[in-house]
GROMACS .gro file of C-alpha atoms in nm:
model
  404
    1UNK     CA    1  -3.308   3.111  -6.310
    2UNK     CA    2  -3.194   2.927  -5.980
    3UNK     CA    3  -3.441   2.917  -5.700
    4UNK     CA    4  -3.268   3.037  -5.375
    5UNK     CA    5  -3.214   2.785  -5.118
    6UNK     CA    6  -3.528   2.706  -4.875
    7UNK     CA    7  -3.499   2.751  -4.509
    8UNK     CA    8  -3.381   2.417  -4.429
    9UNK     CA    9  -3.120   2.426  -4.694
   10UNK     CA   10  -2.993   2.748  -4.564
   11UNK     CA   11  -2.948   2.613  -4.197
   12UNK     CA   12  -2.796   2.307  -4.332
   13UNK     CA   13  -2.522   2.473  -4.501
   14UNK     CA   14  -2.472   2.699  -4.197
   15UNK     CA   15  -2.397   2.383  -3.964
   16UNK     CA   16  -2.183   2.274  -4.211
   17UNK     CA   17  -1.997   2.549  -4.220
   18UNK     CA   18  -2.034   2.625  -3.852
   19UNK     CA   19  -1.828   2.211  -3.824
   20UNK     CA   20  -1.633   2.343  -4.044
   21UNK     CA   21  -1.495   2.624  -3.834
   22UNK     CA   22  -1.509   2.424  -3.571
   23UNK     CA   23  -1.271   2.143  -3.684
   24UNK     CA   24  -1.029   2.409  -3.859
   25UNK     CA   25  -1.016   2.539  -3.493
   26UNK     CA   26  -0.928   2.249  -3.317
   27UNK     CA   27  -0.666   2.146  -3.587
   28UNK     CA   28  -0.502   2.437  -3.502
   29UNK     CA   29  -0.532   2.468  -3.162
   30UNK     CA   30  -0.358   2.074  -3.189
   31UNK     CA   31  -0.106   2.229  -3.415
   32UNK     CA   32  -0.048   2.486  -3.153
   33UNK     CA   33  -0.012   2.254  -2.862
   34UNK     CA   34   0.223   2.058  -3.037
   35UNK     CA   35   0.469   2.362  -3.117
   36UNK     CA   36   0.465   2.471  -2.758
   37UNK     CA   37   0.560   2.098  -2.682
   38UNK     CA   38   0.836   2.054  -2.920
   39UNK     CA   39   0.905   2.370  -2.812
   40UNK     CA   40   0.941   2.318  -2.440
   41UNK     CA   41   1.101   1.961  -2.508
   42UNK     CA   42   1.380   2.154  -2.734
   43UNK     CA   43   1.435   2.407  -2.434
   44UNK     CA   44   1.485   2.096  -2.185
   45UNK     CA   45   1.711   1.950  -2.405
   46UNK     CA   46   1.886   2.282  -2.476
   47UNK     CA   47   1.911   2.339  -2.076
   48UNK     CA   48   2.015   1.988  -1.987
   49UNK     CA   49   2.315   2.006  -2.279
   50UNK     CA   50   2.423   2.329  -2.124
   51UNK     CA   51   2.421   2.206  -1.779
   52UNK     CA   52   2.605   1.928  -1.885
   53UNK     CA   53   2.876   2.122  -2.080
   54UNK     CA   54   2.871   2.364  -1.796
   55UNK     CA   55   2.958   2.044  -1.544
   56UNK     CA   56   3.232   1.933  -1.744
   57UNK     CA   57   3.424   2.256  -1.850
   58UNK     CA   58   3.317   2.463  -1.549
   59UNK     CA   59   3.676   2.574  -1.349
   60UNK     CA   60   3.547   2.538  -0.959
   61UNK     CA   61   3.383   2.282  -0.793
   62UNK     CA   62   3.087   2.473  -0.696
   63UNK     CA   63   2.995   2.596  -1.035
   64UNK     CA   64   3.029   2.206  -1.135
   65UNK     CA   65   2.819   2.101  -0.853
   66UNK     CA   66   2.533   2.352  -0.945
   67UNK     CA   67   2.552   2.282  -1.349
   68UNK     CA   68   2.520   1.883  -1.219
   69UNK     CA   69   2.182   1.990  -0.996
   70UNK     CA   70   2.036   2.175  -1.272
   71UNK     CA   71   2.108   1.883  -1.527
   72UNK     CA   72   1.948   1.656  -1.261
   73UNK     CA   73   1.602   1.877  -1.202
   74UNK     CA   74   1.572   1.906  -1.572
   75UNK     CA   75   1.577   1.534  -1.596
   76UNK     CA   76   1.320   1.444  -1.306
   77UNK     CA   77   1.100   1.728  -1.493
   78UNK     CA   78   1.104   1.537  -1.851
   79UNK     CA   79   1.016   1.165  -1.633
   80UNK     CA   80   0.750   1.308  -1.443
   81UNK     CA   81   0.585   1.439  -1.771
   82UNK     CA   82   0.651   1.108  -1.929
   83UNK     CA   83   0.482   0.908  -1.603
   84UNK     CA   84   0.216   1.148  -1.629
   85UNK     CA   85   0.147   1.099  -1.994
   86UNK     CA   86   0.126   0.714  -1.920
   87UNK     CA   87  -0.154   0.757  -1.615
   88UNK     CA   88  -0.271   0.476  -1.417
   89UNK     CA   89  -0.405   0.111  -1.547
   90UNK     CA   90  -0.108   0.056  -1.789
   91UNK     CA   91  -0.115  -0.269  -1.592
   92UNK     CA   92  -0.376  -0.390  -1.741
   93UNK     CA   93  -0.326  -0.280  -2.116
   94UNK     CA   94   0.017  -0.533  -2.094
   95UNK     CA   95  -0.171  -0.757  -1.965
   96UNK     CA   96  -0.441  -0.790  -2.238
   97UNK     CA   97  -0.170  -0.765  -2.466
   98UNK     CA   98   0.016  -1.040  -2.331
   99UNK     CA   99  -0.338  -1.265  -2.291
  100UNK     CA  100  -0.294  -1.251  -1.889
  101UNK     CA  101  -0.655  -1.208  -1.835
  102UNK     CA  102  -0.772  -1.436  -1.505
  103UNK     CA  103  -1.086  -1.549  -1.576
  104UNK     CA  104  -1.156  -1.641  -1.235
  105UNK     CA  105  -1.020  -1.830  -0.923
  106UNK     CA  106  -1.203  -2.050  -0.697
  107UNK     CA  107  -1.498  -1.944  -0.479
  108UNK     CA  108  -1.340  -1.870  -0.132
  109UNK     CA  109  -1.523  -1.985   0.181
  110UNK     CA  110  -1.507  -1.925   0.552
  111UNK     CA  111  -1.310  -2.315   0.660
  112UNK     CA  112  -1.258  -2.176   1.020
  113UNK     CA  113  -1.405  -1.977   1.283
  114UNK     CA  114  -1.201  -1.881   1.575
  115UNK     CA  115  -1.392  -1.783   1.860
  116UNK     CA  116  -1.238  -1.732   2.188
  117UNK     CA  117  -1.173  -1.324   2.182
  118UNK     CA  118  -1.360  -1.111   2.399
  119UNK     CA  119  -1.281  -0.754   2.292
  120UNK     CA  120  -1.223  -0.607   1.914
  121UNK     CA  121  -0.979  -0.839   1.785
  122UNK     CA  122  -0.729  -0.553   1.616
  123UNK     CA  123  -0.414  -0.770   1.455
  124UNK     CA  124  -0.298  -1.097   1.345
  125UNK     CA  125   0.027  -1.247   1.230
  126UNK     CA  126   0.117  -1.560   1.096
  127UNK     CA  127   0.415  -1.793   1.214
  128UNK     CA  128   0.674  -1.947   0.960
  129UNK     CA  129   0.530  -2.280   0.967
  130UNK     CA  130   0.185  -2.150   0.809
  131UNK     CA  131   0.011  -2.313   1.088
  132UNK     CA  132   0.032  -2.123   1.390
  133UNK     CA  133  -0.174  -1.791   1.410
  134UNK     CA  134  -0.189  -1.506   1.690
  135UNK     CA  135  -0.402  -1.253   1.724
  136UNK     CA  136  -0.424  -0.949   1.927
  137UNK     CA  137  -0.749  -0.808   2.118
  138UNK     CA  138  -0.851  -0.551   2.356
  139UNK     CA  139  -0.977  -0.755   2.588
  140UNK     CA  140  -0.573  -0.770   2.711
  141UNK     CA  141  -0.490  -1.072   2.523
  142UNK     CA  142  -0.264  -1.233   2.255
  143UNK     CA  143  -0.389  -1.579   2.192
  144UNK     CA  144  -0.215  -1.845   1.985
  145UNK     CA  145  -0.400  -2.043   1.722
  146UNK     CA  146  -0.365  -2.393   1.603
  147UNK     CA  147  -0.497  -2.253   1.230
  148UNK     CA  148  -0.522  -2.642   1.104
  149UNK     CA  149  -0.769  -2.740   1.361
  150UNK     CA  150  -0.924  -2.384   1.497
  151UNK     CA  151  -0.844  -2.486   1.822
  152UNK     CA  152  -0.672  -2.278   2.067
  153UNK     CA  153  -0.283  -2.324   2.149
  154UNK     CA  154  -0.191  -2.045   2.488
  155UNK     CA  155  -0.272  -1.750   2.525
  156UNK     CA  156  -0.038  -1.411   2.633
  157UNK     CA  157  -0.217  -1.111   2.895
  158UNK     CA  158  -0.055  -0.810   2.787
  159UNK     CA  159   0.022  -0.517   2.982
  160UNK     CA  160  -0.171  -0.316   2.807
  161UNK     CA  161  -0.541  -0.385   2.648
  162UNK     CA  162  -0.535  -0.155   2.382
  163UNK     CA  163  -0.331  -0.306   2.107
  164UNK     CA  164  -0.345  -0.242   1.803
  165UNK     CA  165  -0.091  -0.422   1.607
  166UNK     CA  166   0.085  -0.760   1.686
  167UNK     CA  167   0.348  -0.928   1.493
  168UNK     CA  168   0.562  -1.250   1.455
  169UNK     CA  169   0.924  -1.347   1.429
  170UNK     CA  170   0.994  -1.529   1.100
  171UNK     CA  171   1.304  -1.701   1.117
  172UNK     CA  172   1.242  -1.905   1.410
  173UNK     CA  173   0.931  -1.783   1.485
  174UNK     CA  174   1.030  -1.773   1.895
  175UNK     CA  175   0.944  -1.402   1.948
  176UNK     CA  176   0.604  -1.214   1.926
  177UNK     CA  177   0.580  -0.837   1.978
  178UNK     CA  178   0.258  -0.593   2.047
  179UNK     CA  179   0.170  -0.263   2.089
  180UNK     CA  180  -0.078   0.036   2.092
  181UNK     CA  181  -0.193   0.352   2.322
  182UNK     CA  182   0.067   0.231   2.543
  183UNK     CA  183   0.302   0.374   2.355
  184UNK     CA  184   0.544   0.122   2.318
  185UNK     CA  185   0.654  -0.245   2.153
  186UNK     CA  186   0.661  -0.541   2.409
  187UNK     CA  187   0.836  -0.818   2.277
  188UNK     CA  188   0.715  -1.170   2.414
  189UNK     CA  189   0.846  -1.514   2.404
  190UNK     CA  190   0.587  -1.734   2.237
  191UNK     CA  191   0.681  -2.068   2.374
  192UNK     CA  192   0.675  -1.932   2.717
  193UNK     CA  193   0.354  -1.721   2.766
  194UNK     CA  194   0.428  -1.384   3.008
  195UNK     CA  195   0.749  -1.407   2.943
  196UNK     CA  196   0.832  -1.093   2.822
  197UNK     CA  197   1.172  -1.033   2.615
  198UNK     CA  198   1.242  -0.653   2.618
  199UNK     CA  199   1.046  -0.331   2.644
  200UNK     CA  200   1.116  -0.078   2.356
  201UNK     CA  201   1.056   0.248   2.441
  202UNK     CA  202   1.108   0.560   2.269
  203UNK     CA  203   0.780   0.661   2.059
  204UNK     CA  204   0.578   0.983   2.188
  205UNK     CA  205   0.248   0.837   2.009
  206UNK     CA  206   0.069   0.575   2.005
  207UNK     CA  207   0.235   0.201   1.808
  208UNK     CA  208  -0.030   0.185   1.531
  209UNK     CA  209   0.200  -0.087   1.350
  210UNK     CA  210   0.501  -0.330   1.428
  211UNK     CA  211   0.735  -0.590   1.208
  212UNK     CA  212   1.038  -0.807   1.261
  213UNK     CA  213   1.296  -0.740   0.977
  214UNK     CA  214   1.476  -1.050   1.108
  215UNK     CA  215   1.576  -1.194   1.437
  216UNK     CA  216   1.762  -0.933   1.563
  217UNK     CA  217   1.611  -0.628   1.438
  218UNK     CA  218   1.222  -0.494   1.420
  219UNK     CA  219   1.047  -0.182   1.273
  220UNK     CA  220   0.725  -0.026   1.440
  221UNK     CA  221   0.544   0.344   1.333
  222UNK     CA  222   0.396   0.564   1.532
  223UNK     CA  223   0.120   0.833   1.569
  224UNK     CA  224   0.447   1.094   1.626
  225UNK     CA  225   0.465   1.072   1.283
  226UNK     CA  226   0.821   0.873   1.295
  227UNK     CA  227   0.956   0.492   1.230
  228UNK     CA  228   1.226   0.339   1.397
  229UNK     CA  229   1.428   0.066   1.371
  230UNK     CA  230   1.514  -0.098   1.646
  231UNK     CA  231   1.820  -0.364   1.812
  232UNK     CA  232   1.587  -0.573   1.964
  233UNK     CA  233   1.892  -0.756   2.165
  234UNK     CA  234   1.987  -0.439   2.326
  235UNK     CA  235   1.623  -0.316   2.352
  236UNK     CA  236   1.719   0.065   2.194
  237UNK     CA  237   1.641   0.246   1.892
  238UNK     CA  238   1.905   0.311   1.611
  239UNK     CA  239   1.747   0.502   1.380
  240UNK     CA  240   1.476   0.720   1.360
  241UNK     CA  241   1.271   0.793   1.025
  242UNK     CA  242   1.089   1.075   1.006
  243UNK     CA  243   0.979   1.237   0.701
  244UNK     CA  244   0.644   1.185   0.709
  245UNK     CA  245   0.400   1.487   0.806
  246UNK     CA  246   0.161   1.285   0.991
  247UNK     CA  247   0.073   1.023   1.154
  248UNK     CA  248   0.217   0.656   1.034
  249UNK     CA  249  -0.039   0.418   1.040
  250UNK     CA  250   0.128   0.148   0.841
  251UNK     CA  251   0.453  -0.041   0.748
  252UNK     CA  252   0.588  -0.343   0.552
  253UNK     CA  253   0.896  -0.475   0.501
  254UNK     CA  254   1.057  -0.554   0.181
  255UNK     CA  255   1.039  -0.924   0.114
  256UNK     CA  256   1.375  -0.974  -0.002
  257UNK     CA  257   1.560  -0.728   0.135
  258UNK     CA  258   1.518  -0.668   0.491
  259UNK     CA  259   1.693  -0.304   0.459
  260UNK     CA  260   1.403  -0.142   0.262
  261UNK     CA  261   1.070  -0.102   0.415
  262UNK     CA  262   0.775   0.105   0.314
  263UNK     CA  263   0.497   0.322   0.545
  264UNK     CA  264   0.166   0.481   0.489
  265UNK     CA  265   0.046   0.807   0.639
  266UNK     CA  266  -0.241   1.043   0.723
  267UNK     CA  267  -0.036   1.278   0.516
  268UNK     CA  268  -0.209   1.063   0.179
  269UNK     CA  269   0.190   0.982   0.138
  270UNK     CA  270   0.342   0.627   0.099
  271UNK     CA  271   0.734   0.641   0.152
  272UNK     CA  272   1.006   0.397   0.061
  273UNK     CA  273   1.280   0.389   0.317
  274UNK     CA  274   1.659   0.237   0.342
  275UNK     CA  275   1.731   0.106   0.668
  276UNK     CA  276   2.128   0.142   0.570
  277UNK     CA  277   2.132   0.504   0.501
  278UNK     CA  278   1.812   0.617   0.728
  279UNK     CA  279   1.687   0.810   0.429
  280UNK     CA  280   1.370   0.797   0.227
  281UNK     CA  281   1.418   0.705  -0.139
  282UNK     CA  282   1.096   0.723  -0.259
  283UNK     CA  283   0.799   0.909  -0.202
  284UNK     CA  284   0.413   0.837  -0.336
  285UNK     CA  285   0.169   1.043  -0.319
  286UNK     CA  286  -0.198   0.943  -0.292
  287UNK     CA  287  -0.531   1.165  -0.328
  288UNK     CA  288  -0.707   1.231  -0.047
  289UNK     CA  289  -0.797   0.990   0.250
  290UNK     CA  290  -0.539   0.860   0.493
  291UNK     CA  291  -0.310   0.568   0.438
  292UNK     CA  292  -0.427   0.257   0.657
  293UNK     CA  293  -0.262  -0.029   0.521
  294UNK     CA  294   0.034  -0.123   0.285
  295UNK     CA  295   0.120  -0.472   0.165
  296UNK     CA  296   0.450  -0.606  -0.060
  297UNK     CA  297   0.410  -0.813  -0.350
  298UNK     CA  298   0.594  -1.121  -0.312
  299UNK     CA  299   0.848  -1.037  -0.584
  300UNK     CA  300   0.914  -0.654  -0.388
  301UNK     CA  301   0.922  -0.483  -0.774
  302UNK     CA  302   0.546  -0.346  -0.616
  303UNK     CA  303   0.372  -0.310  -0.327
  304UNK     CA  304  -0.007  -0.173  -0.267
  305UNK     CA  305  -0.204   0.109  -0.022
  306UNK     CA  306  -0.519   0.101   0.148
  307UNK     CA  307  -0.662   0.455   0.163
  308UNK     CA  308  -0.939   0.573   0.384
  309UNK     CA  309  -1.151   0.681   0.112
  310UNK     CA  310  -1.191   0.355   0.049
  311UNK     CA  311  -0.951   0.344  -0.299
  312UNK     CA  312  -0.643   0.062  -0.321
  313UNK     CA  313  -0.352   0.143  -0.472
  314UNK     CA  314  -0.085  -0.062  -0.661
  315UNK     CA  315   0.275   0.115  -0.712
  316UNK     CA  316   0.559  -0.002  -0.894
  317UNK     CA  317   0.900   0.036  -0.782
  318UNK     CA  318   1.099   0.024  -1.133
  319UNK     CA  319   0.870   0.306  -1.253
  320UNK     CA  320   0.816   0.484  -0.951
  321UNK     CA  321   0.432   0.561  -1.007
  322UNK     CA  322   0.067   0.442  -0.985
  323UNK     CA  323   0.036   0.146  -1.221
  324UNK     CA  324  -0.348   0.022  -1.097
  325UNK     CA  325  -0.635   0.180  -0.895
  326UNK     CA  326  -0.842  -0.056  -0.688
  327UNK     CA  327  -1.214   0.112  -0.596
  328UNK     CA  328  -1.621   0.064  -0.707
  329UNK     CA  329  -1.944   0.243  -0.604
  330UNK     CA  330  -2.021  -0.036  -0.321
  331UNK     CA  331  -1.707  -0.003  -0.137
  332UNK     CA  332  -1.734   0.382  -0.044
  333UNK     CA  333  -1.585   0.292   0.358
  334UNK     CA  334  -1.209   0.261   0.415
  335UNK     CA  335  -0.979   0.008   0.409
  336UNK     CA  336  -0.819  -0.134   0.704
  337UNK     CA  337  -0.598  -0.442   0.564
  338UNK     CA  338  -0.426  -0.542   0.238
  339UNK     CA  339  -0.297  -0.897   0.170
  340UNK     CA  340  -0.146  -1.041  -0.144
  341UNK     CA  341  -0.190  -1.392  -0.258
  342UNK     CA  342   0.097  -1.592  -0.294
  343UNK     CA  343   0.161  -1.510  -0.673
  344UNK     CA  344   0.052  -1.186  -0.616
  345UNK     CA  345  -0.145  -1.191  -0.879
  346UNK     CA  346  -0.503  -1.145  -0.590
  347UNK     CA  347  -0.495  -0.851  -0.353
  348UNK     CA  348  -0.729  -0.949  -0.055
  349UNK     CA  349  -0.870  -0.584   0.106
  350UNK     CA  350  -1.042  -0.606   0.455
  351UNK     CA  351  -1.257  -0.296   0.496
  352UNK     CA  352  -1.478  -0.051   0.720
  353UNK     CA  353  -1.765  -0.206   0.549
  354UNK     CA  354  -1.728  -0.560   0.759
  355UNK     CA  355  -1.660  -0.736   0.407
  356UNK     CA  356  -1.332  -0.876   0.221
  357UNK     CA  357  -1.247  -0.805  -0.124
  358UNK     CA  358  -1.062  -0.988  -0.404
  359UNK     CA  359  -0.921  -0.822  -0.673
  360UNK     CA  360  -0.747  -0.897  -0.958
  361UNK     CA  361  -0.425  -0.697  -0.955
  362UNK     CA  362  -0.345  -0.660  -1.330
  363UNK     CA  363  -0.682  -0.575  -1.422
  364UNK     CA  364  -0.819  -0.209  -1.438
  365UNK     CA  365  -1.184  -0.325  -1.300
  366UNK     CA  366  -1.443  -0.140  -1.118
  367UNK     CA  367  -1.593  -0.427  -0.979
  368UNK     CA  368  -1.384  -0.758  -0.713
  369UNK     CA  369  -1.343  -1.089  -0.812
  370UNK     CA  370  -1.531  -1.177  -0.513
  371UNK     CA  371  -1.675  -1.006  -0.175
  372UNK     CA  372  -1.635  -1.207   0.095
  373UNK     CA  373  -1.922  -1.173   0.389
  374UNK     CA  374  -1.905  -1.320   0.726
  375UNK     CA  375  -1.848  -1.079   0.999
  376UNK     CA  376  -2.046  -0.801   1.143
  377UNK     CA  377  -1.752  -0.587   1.232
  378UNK     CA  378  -1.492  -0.395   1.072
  379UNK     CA  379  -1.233  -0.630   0.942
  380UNK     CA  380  -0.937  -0.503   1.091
  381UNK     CA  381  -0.668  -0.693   0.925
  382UNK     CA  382  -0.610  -0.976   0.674
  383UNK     CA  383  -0.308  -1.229   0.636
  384UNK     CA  384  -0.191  -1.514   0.441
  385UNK     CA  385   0.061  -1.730   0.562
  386UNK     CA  386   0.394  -1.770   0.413
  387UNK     CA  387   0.253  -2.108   0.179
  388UNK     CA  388  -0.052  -1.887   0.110
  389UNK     CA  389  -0.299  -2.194   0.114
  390UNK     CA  390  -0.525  -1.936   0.316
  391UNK     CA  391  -0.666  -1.609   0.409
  392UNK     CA  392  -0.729  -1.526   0.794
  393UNK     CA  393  -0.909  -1.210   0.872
  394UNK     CA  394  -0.980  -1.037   1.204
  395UNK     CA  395  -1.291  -0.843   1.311
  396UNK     CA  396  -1.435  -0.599   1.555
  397UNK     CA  397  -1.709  -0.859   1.597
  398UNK     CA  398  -1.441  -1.065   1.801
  399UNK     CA  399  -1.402  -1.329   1.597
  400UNK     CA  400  -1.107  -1.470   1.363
  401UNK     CA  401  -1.193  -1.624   1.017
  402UNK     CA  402  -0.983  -1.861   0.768
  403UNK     CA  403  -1.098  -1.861   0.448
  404UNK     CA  404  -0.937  -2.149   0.210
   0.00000   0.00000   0.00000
């Protein structure tokens, strides 16, 4: 007769048939899931042909209007599932798949020192002819850069010491503006140093950022929470954004098209804005720390956020979502200034943490390209000219880098 199974036998067969259960569970658990999708997906589509039949046979207007919302929501509710299927990094996947890997670029180092600040040196802006640098300070003063030669150019006292953002005209590059806890935008003639252009005036916070659209019109954000657009020829605003649900730390303009712009808030929000119809088009959310700094691509189909947590962002226009997440264990501080390269394929990020990173924009990496050390401040902002054969930087340590 048959000997009955030992101990170890008998707990052998009970695992297996413990994995067993197991697996039979979770195959129809899967089964289940996918029901209740195909489900839900068949009840969308069922809605969204109703809607639609209800739009075009409904007798009023109104009853029209509402079947054409309702086919619209049902829409945006089967693309945000899709987006949130994809998740972030996607970016890199094409790009493996398409053999776009950068396997490195050359070692940046620090070609230039500008020393001549005496205060926190807060913003810097390049001119057109990718030679001529300013930079803003609180110790009162704008001071124009020969960025060739380090040497210094003029210099501009402002009326106010405690700027925080500075910019420069690019079409003829004859205008510089600044601003901060004054509370306003003072546009300056560069060639002619004290000679100031106009006084805009209209913010009720402090002007944490400033950019020319073109000659004739500029953009600044405020810590009211509100942009504004403004005719810098007749020195008023004409029109106001405000969406945002806390301060606006941040804005760039759209490379190509000088009616869209984008801004960053301490409401962990990103928005994309038209200029012609004063209305926010886009809106992207972030996680958790405030929104410092925001940067274009060259091409305008992306642009990218700094966060205060210390995590860079890249978005994508054409599919309105996160497409790459910038961030490692080292940098835990925030980040303060975002700069593309000149292909856009590098994203330069000045942060908290006195150091500037290089990352490689396709790739989903935890670690930079490169970290690059020199200053014992906070680097406060980070620019490339428009022929992008550099990388200034300015720091709380008073001093102005160019790295090449």
């Amino acid at each position: 007769p048959a000997q009955p199974p030992g101990p170890r036998a008998h707990e052998e067969c009970c695992r297996a048939g413990t994995r067993g259960r197991r697996e039979r569970a979770c195959s129809r658990a899967a089964q289940a899931r996918g029901r209740q999708a195909g489900q839900q997906q068949a009840a969308r589509a069922a809605l969204l042909r109703a809607a639609m039949a209800a739009a075009s046979g409904a007798a009023s207007f109104p009853e029209r209007l509402a079947a054409a919302r309702a086919a619209v929501e049902a829409l945006k509710t089967e693309c945000e599932e899709a987006r949130a299927k994809l998740g972030p990094g996607r970016v890199a996947v094409a790009a493996k798949a398409h053999s776009a890997t950068l396997t490195g670029i050359p070692r940046l180092h620090a070609r230039k020192l500008l020393k001549g600040h005496f205060g926190k040196v807060y913003a810097l802006a390049w001119a057109k002819d990718s030679s001529t640098l300013v930079t803003a300070s609180q110790d009162g003063n704008l001071i124009f850069w020969d960025g060739e030669h380090g040497s210094k150019t003029h210099a501009i006292a402002l009326q106010s010491s405690w700027v925080m953002t500075c910019a420069f005209e690019q079409s003829a590059s004859e205008l510089v503006a600044a601003g901060g806890l004054d509370n306003k935008c003072t546009v300056y003639r560069a060639a002619a140093p004290g000679s100031v252009e106009v006084e805009l005036k209209h913010h009720e916070g402090y002007l944490s950022c400033c950019k020319f659209a073109d000659s004739k019109t500029m953009l600044t954000s405020s810590g009211d929470s509100t942009c504004v657009l403004w005719d810098v020829g007749a020195g008023r605003p004409t029109t106001v954004f405000d969406d945002h649900a806390g301060d606006v730390m941040t804005l760039d303009v759209h490379p190509t098209n000088p009616s869209l712009f984008v801004s960053g808030s301490c409401d962990c929000t990103a928005k994309l804005w038209d200029a012609r119809s004063g209305a926010c088009t886009m809106t992207f959310a972030g996680k958790e720390g405030d929104i410092n700094a925001t940067a274009f691509m060259g091409n305008g189909m992306a642009f990218a956020t700094g966060a205060e947590e210390g995590v860079g962002r890249l978005f994508d226009l054409r599919s309105f979502g996160m497409v790459n997440e910038f961030s490692n264990d080292v940098m835990l501080t925030g980040i303060a200034g975002l700069a593309f390269s000149k292909s856009g394929r590098v994203l330069f990020t000045g942060c908290d943490d006195n150091v500037i990173y290089a990352w490689d924009a396709l790739e989903d990496r935890s670690s930079p390209l490169q970290s690059l050390e020199y200053h014992q401040g906070r680097v406060a902002g980070v620019a490339l000219p428009p022929s992008g054969q550099c990388l200034a930087a300015a720091s709380w340590d008073f001093d102005v880098s160019i790295w090449a």
